[in-house]
Short mmCIF file of C-alpha atoms in Angstrom, two decimals:
data_model
loop_
_atom_site.label_atom_id
_atom_site.label_comp_id
_atom_site.label_asym_id
_atom_site.label_seq_id
_atom_site.Cartn_x
_atom_site.Cartn_y
_atom_site.Cartn_z
CA PRO A 21 -35.03 74.08 62.47
CA GLU A 22 -35.10 70.29 61.14
CA VAL A 23 -37.25 70.47 58.62
CA PRO A 24 -38.44 67.38 57.05
CA ILE A 25 -37.77 65.01 54.93
CA THR A 26 -40.41 63.88 52.69
CA GLU A 27 -40.00 60.73 49.81
CA MET A 28 -39.25 60.63 46.70
CA PRO A 29 -41.89 57.76 45.20
CA ALA A 30 -40.55 55.83 42.31
CA VAL A 31 -40.02 56.87 39.33
CA LYS A 32 -41.11 53.48 36.46
CA PRO A 33 -39.02 54.17 33.69
CA PRO A 34 -40.85 54.80 30.56
CA PRO A 35 -41.05 51.06 28.46
CA ILE A 36 -39.14 49.81 25.97
CA PRO A 37 -40.86 50.26 23.04
CA PRO A 38 -41.01 46.59 20.93
CA VAL A 39 -38.96 46.39 18.41
CA GLU A 40 -40.85 45.54 15.67
CA LEU A 41 -39.03 43.18 13.44
CA PRO A 42 -39.86 43.19 9.14
CA PRO A 43 -42.06 40.40 8.48
CA VAL A 44 -40.13 37.59 7.12
CA PRO A 45 -41.08 37.44 2.72
CA PRO A 46 -43.28 34.20 1.64
CA ALA A 47 -40.68 32.83 -0.44
CA ALA A 48 -37.57 33.46 1.99
CA GLN A 49 -40.24 31.35 4.71
CA ALA A 50 -40.82 28.51 1.81
CA ALA A 51 -36.89 28.41 1.37
CA ALA A 52 -36.84 27.44 4.86
CA LEU A 53 -39.31 25.19 5.24
CA GLU A 54 -38.79 23.04 2.09
CA GLN A 55 -35.05 23.01 3.00
CA LYS A 56 -36.53 21.18 6.55
CA GLU A 57 -37.65 19.45 4.38
CA LEU A 58 -36.08 18.13 2.06
CA GLN A 59 -34.80 14.47 2.84
CA SER A 60 -31.57 12.66 1.74
CA LEU A 61 -30.73 10.47 -1.31
CA PRO A 62 -30.03 6.33 -0.25
CA ASN A 63 -27.06 5.16 -0.07
CA ARG A 64 -25.42 3.83 -2.97
CA LYS A 65 -24.23 -0.42 -2.52
CA MET A 66 -22.48 -0.99 -5.31
CA PRO A 67 -20.70 -4.23 -5.97
CA TYR A 68 -16.59 -4.83 -5.35
CA SER A 69 -16.82 -6.52 -9.13
CA GLU A 70 -18.08 -3.22 -10.40
CA PHE A 71 -15.43 -1.42 -8.73
CA ALA A 72 -13.08 -4.11 -9.68
CA ALA A 73 -13.78 -3.90 -13.47
CA ASN A 74 -13.29 0.56 -13.16
CA LYS A 75 -10.78 0.67 -10.62
CA GLU A 76 -8.45 2.77 -12.16
CA ILE A 77 -10.80 5.67 -13.58
CA MET A 78 -12.89 5.99 -9.67
CA ILE A 79 -9.34 5.78 -7.91
CA ALA A 80 -8.36 8.46 -10.46
CA ASN A 81 -11.82 10.64 -10.33
CA LEU A 82 -11.30 10.86 -6.49
CA PRO A 83 -11.50 14.90 -6.02
CA THR A 84 -7.96 16.13 -4.95
CA ILE A 85 -7.84 17.87 -1.23
CA GLU A 86 -8.28 21.73 -3.49
CA ARG A 87 -10.90 20.29 -4.48
CA LEU A 88 -12.07 19.52 -1.27
CA ASN A 89 -11.79 22.52 0.38
CA GLN A 90 -13.56 24.91 -2.85
CA GLY A 91 -16.26 23.10 -1.86
CA TRP A 92 -16.63 21.73 1.65
CA GLY A 93 -13.93 24.43 3.00
CA GLY A 94 -16.38 25.38 5.94
CA MET A 95 -15.50 22.18 7.45
CA HIS A 96 -12.46 21.68 9.88
CA PHE A 97 -11.38 18.17 7.89
CA TYR A 98 -10.80 20.09 4.40
CA SER A 99 -9.74 23.49 6.16
CA ASP A 100 -6.22 24.79 6.89
CA ILE A 101 -4.83 22.46 4.20
CA GLU A 102 -1.44 24.85 4.74
CA GLU A 103 -1.83 23.04 8.69
CA GLN A 104 -2.56 19.58 7.17
CA LEU A 105 0.09 19.25 4.69
CA GLU A 106 3.09 20.05 7.59
CA HIS A 107 1.29 17.93 9.62
CA ILE A 108 1.37 14.89 7.90
CA ASN A 109 5.01 16.07 5.64
CA TYR A 110 5.72 15.91 9.80
CA LEU A 111 4.84 12.34 10.29
CA ASP A 112 6.18 11.32 6.87
CA ASN A 113 9.77 12.07 8.19
CA GLU A 114 8.83 10.26 11.96
CA VAL A 115 7.51 7.55 10.48
CA ASN A 116 9.79 4.82 9.73
CA LEU A 117 9.42 1.35 9.03
CA SER A 118 11.59 -1.74 9.20
CA ILE A 119 11.89 -5.35 8.51
CA ASP A 120 12.86 -5.82 12.12
CA GLY A 121 9.99 -3.10 13.69
CA TYR A 122 7.48 -5.18 11.68
CA TYR A 123 8.93 -8.88 13.24
CA ASN A 124 8.54 -6.84 17.08
CA PHE A 125 4.84 -5.91 16.84
CA GLU A 126 3.87 -8.96 15.04
CA GLN A 127 5.44 -10.40 18.88
CA THR A 128 3.89 -7.29 21.16
CA LEU A 129 0.42 -7.41 19.10
CA ASP A 130 -2.21 -7.79 21.80
CA ARG A 131 -4.20 -10.82 20.99
CA SER A 132 -6.56 -11.01 24.43
CA ARG A 133 -9.38 -9.11 22.97
CA MET A 134 -9.09 -12.14 19.43
CA ASN A 135 -13.47 -12.36 20.16
CA ALA A 136 -13.89 -8.60 20.99
CA PHE A 137 -17.42 -8.61 18.59
CA LYS A 138 -20.09 -10.30 18.19
CA GLU A 139 -19.97 -14.19 17.06
CA GLY A 140 -21.30 -15.63 13.30
CA ARG A 141 -20.21 -12.83 10.94
CA GLY A 142 -17.94 -15.11 9.72
CA GLN A 143 -14.81 -15.31 7.53
CA PHE A 144 -14.89 -14.14 4.44
CA ASP A 145 -12.33 -13.03 1.28
CA PRO A 146 -10.85 -10.04 2.26
CA LYS A 147 -9.86 -7.22 -1.32
CA MET A 148 -8.53 -4.65 0.71
CA VAL A 149 -7.58 -2.57 4.06
CA VAL A 150 -9.38 0.00 5.29
CA TRP A 151 -8.18 3.02 7.65
CA HIS A 152 -10.00 4.97 10.07
CA TRP A 153 -9.57 7.59 12.45
CA THR A 154 -12.44 7.36 15.95
CA GLY A 155 -12.61 10.70 16.30
CA MET A 156 -13.76 10.81 19.28
CA ASP A 157 -11.01 9.23 22.66
CA TYR A 158 -11.52 6.05 24.75
CA ARG A 159 -9.80 5.84 27.91
CA ASP A 160 -9.02 1.90 27.49
CA VAL A 161 -9.56 -0.39 24.66
CA GLU A 162 -12.56 -1.77 26.87
CA HIS A 163 -14.00 1.76 25.86
CA PHE A 164 -13.35 1.78 22.64
CA ILE A 165 -15.17 -2.65 22.29
CA HIS A 166 -17.91 -1.00 24.09
CA SER A 167 -18.92 2.20 22.48
CA MET A 168 -18.15 -0.22 19.72
CA ARG A 169 -21.18 -2.85 20.76
CA ASN A 170 -23.84 -0.08 21.80
CA ARG A 171 -23.13 2.81 18.83
CA GLU A 172 -26.36 4.51 18.39
CA ILE A 173 -27.47 5.67 14.59
CA ASP A 174 -30.99 7.29 13.26
CA GLY A 175 -32.13 6.08 16.53
CA LYS A 176 -31.73 2.55 16.99
CA LYS A 177 -28.79 0.44 18.32
CA VAL A 178 -25.92 -0.65 15.93
CA ASP A 179 -23.07 -3.36 16.79
CA LEU A 180 -20.90 -2.35 15.15
CA GLY A 181 -16.72 -4.19 14.70
CA VAL A 182 -13.75 -4.09 13.07
CA GLN A 183 -10.82 -6.02 12.78
CA GLY A 184 -8.13 -4.10 14.23
CA TYR A 185 -7.47 -1.35 16.33
CA VAL A 186 -4.72 1.02 17.51
CA HIS A 187 -4.98 2.94 21.02
CA SER A 188 -3.49 6.66 21.88
CA ASP A 189 -0.53 4.64 23.23
CA GLY A 190 0.36 3.26 21.17
CA SER A 191 -0.19 -0.55 22.00
CA ALA A 192 -1.91 -2.51 18.76
CA HIS A 193 -4.97 -5.29 19.20
CA GLN A 194 -6.50 -7.67 17.00
CA LEU A 195 -10.13 -7.89 17.99
CA THR A 196 -11.02 -10.52 16.00
CA PRO A 197 -10.38 -14.68 15.42
CA THR A 198 -8.56 -13.85 12.43
CA MET A 199 -8.15 -10.78 10.27
CA SER A 200 -10.40 -12.12 7.67
CA HIS A 201 -13.36 -12.58 9.61
CA ARG A 202 -16.28 -9.81 8.92
CA GLN A 203 -16.50 -7.24 11.06
CA PRO A 204 -19.36 -3.67 10.44
CA HIS A 205 -16.91 -0.86 10.09
CA ALA A 206 -17.59 0.83 7.09
CA LEU A 207 -21.28 0.19 6.09
CA TYR A 208 -21.39 -1.92 2.22
CA MET A 209 -17.51 -2.09 2.67
CA ASP A 210 -17.40 -4.57 5.19
CA GLU A 211 -18.19 -7.27 2.63
CA PHE A 212 -15.04 -7.14 1.79
CA SER A 213 -12.47 -4.84 3.82
CA ALA A 214 -10.48 -5.47 6.62
CA GLY A 215 -10.53 -2.15 8.84
CA ILE A 216 -8.26 -0.59 11.32
CA GLU A 217 -9.43 2.14 13.85
CA ILE A 218 -6.32 4.51 15.13
CA ASN A 219 -7.54 6.32 18.31
CA THR A 220 -7.20 9.95 17.15
CA GLY A 221 -8.78 11.62 20.45
CA ASP A 222 -12.21 13.31 21.32
CA TYR A 223 -13.01 15.59 18.66
CA ASN A 224 -15.22 19.53 18.68
CA SER A 225 -17.28 19.40 15.90
CA GLU A 226 -18.00 23.87 16.24
CA THR A 227 -14.35 24.44 17.67
CA GLY A 228 -12.23 21.84 15.21
CA PRO A 229 -9.15 21.14 13.60
CA SER A 230 -9.06 17.99 11.93
CA PRO A 231 -8.74 14.73 14.57
CA LEU A 232 -5.73 14.93 11.67
CA PHE A 233 -3.60 16.95 13.82
CA ASN A 234 -3.93 14.30 16.54
CA TYR A 235 -1.92 11.38 14.21
CA ASN A 236 1.32 10.51 16.22
CA PRO A 237 4.60 8.50 15.01
CA ASP A 238 3.35 6.30 18.13
CA THR A 239 -0.02 5.96 16.56
CA VAL A 240 0.23 6.00 12.97
CA THR A 241 3.36 3.46 12.96
CA PRO A 242 2.04 0.52 14.86
CA GLY A 243 -1.11 1.25 12.86
CA LEU A 244 0.92 1.08 9.52
CA TYR A 245 2.35 -2.79 10.70
CA MET A 246 -1.53 -3.42 11.03
CA ALA A 247 -2.05 -2.65 8.26
CA MET A 248 1.30 -5.03 6.55
CA TYR A 249 -0.16 -8.05 9.28
CA MET A 250 -2.85 -7.86 7.27
CA PHE A 251 -1.63 -7.88 4.31
CA ARG A 252 0.45 -10.17 4.16
CA GLU A 253 -2.47 -12.59 5.96
CA PHE A 254 -4.81 -12.32 2.97
CA LYS A 255 -2.19 -12.50 0.30
CA ILE A 256 -3.15 -9.56 -1.64
CA PRO A 257 -0.54 -6.78 -2.97
CA ILE A 258 -0.41 -3.01 -2.14
CA ASN A 259 -1.74 -0.54 -4.36
CA GLU A 260 -4.25 2.30 -4.76
CA HIS A 261 -6.95 -0.30 -4.69
CA THR A 262 -5.84 -1.98 -1.79
CA PHE A 263 -5.91 0.69 0.83
CA LEU A 264 -8.27 3.08 0.97
CA SER A 265 -9.40 5.48 3.59
CA HIS A 266 -12.96 5.61 4.63
CA HIS A 267 -13.55 8.99 3.21
CA SER A 268 -12.15 6.96 0.09
CA GLY A 269 -14.20 4.53 0.28
CA ASP A 270 -16.97 5.86 0.74
CA LEU A 271 -17.08 7.79 -2.05
CA ILE A 272 -16.60 5.44 -4.30
CA PHE A 273 -19.22 3.12 -2.70
CA VAL A 274 -21.63 5.02 -0.41
CA ASN A 275 -22.20 8.06 -1.45
CA PRO A 276 -25.32 8.71 -2.96
CA TYR A 277 -24.64 12.61 -4.06
CA TYR A 278 -21.16 10.76 -5.34
CA ASN A 279 -20.44 9.75 -8.91
CA PRO A 280 -17.04 7.64 -9.55
CA ARG A 281 -17.64 6.87 -13.13
CA THR A 282 -17.36 11.28 -14.32
CA GLY A 283 -16.22 12.29 -10.40
CA GLU A 284 -18.94 14.83 -10.21
CA PHE A 285 -21.51 15.18 -7.49
CA SER A 286 -24.90 15.84 -7.84
CA SER A 287 -29.18 15.94 -6.29
CA PRO A 288 -31.53 15.15 -8.29
CA GLU A 289 -34.31 18.45 -6.92
CA GLY A 290 -36.21 18.41 -3.95
CA TYR A 291 -33.36 16.35 -1.93
CA LYS A 292 -30.69 18.09 0.09
CA PRO A 293 -27.26 18.84 -1.83
CA PRO A 294 -24.43 17.09 -2.27
CA GLY A 295 -22.32 15.95 0.53
CA ILE A 296 -19.62 14.27 2.61
CA ARG A 297 -20.39 11.29 4.76
CA LYS A 298 -17.16 10.37 5.43
CA HIS A 299 -14.11 12.17 6.20
CA ASP A 300 -10.75 10.17 7.50
CA VAL A 301 -8.43 11.03 5.64
CA ILE A 302 -7.34 13.61 3.03
CA PRO A 303 -6.12 11.80 0.11
CA PRO A 304 -2.56 13.25 0.39
CA MET A 305 -2.58 11.36 4.47
CA THR A 306 -3.87 8.29 2.30
CA SER A 307 -1.36 8.88 -0.29
CA MET A 308 1.91 8.60 1.99
CA LEU A 309 0.59 6.54 4.24
CA LEU A 310 -0.32 3.52 0.46
CA ARG A 311 3.85 4.55 -0.15
CA LYS A 312 5.01 3.71 3.37
CA LEU A 313 3.14 0.23 3.25
CA GLN A 314 5.20 0.29 -0.59
CA ASN A 315 8.48 0.58 0.15
CA LEU A 316 8.11 -2.08 2.95
CA GLU A 317 6.72 -4.04 1.50
CA SER A 318 9.42 -4.17 -1.06
CA GLU A 319 12.16 -4.75 0.93
CA PHE A 320 10.57 -7.68 2.41
CA ALA A 321 10.90 -8.32 -1.46
CA THR A 322 14.47 -7.51 -1.35
CA ALA A 323 15.18 -9.57 1.14
CA ALA A 324 13.10 -12.31 -0.31
#
């Protein structure tokens, strides 16, 4: 005869005992809270006259890439130093400027958007040229202009601008009536500098690598010709005091944790630890770009 099958009642697994975490020590709680509440130092605003009177020592004091790696090696901008130097060496070998190339740049410079930014900022007397990277990608020059005019900083809409822009396809664009038309591209440095933005594509702050790796000969070459175009309009010499990266310029003129007279970083008690605000570009890149410009300047002087 068939044996009737009876359903067994479902057996519930025993409850998982809660994991007892050790209590956070009060000192650690206080430290975390204190760190969260620490304030940033207000920016400095060093006048150009102070830099002009102390420019040799201030340039000499700028931190080397080794020092930046030692202090901020956890950031993509100051890590992978050997690889970054290899890429700079590649650009050095591949970027070749010439007088003919410069005059061709003058002929092909796109001047169709010379009123791209807010009017009324007026003419000024530039003392230097500042080299930037975009750190993000733009579809075209219109996308770049729109982004600059609609930035949001600390919850406020900010209308920025810059004199020159090089797109990822190598096209160069003058975005102001003259290169001596002031635009807000580098905070307080706007009052005495003109800027060049080079499209370096998207930058992922989590995975890196540094946007420096997205510089290529097709964008660096017109960027340097644009810098030469500015120097010739401004009628100023080309040297380490007149051609600065945004990184170096921000350290000298703005960064509140850095003393350009001593080259030291510090932070008063109760404020956030020293940091670097701008990272474009590391010193070896700036040195290579400057040497290229000076060589072209020498060619012009020889041909005169």
